[in-house]
Amino acid sequence: MEPSRTEQRNDRATGLDEKSPDVVVRLLLDAQIAAAEVVANALDPIAEAAQIAAETISGGGRLVYAAAGSSGLMALADALEIPGTYGIAPDRIVILIAGGIASLNRLAGTYEDDVSQAAKDIAEAGLRAGDCLLAVSASGTTPYALAAIDEARKRGLKIISIANNRNAPIFDGADVAIALETPAEMVAGSTRMGAGTAQKIALNLLSTLMAIHLGHVHDGYMVNLVADNIKLRERAVRIVSAISVCDPGEAAKWLDASGGSVKEAVLLAAGAKDANKATRILESNQQRLRPALSELKEILGSR
């Protein structure tokens, strides 16, 4: 049986172990760049998936990542950073990785073949219509991911699938199919390399565009971040200062008055009467700062 694209060896890897280190790292880098470039061919489905993800979150649903092995690590990295970066409640992001926490010590093994565990994980998470499953698999044939999709579909979830082989089973019946047809790997089958790189880029694009749709990004600033440590508090002050065009001391004052909300602090700096008024303006604009600022400007101008 002919191996899938992700199991084939890159022709440029011939004699790889005999080449000088500088040549090897250049070949490896070139392969990573080539893998990254294929994401450009999947921008339309990535954008469509981001819209579905945003509608899921705004509608009260949950975004669920399901994957195994190296793909699981890519999904895990993306999912874990969403709450802190964009202020989305952690319980709205669900991570299902084959083998659970135990798999992080040993990714290889039978975890990815456990279809019964996939169905059990979906059931235990209480997933239902209104939620969205984002399944990731380099081969597109991983039993855990396929079983998760089957169970999610029975429960009425939207399905977004990402894989690195065209026409892979993971795409069957998906609401959005994101095919990242990366070149054969320099180390055959080592999908943590090219396939993983393309997956991470695609996930970065998807989750960032989702956050933009939700109003959590303003002029390139993460205006819904959770400032729960010194670094993020300083970042929040810088963001308020930049958007409001005020000095950091003033920005810190508005941030304190808002209870740590960047969006409300910006509205306070722009003239909102108090934090409660800022909150109401944001709520009337679906938490989007730009239209909230426009509404505040109209209110102030009418006085």
Coordinates of N, CA, C and O in Angstrom, one line a residue, residues 217-223 243 290:
V217 N -9.9 42.1 19.8 CA -8.7 42.7 19.2 C -9.1 44.0 18.7 O -10.0 44.2 17.9
H218 N -8.3 45.1 19.0 CA -8.6 46.4 18.6 C -7.2 47.0 18.1 O -6.3 47.2 18.9
D219 N -7.1 47.4 16.8 CA -5.9 47.9 16.3 C -4.7 47.1 16.6 O -3.6 47.6 16.9
G220 N -4.8 45.8 16.6 CA -3.7 44.9 16.9 C -3.4 44.7 18.4 O -2.4 44.1 18.7
Y221 N -4.3 45.2 19.3 CA -4.1 45.0 20.7 C -5.1 44.0 21.3 O -6.2 44.0 20.9
M222 N -4.6 43.2 22.2 CA -5.5 42.2 22.8 C -6.3 42.9 24.0 O -5.9 42.8 25.1
V223 N -7.4 43.5 23.6 CA -8.1 44.4 24.6 C -9.0 43.6 25.5 O -9.7 44.2 26.4
I243 N -4.0 53.2 23.1 CA -5.3 53.4 22.5 C -5.9 54.8 22.9 O -6.5 55.5 22.1
R290 N -14.5 49.4 19.3 CA -14.6 50.5 18.3 C -16.0 51.1 18.2 O -16.2 52.3 18.4

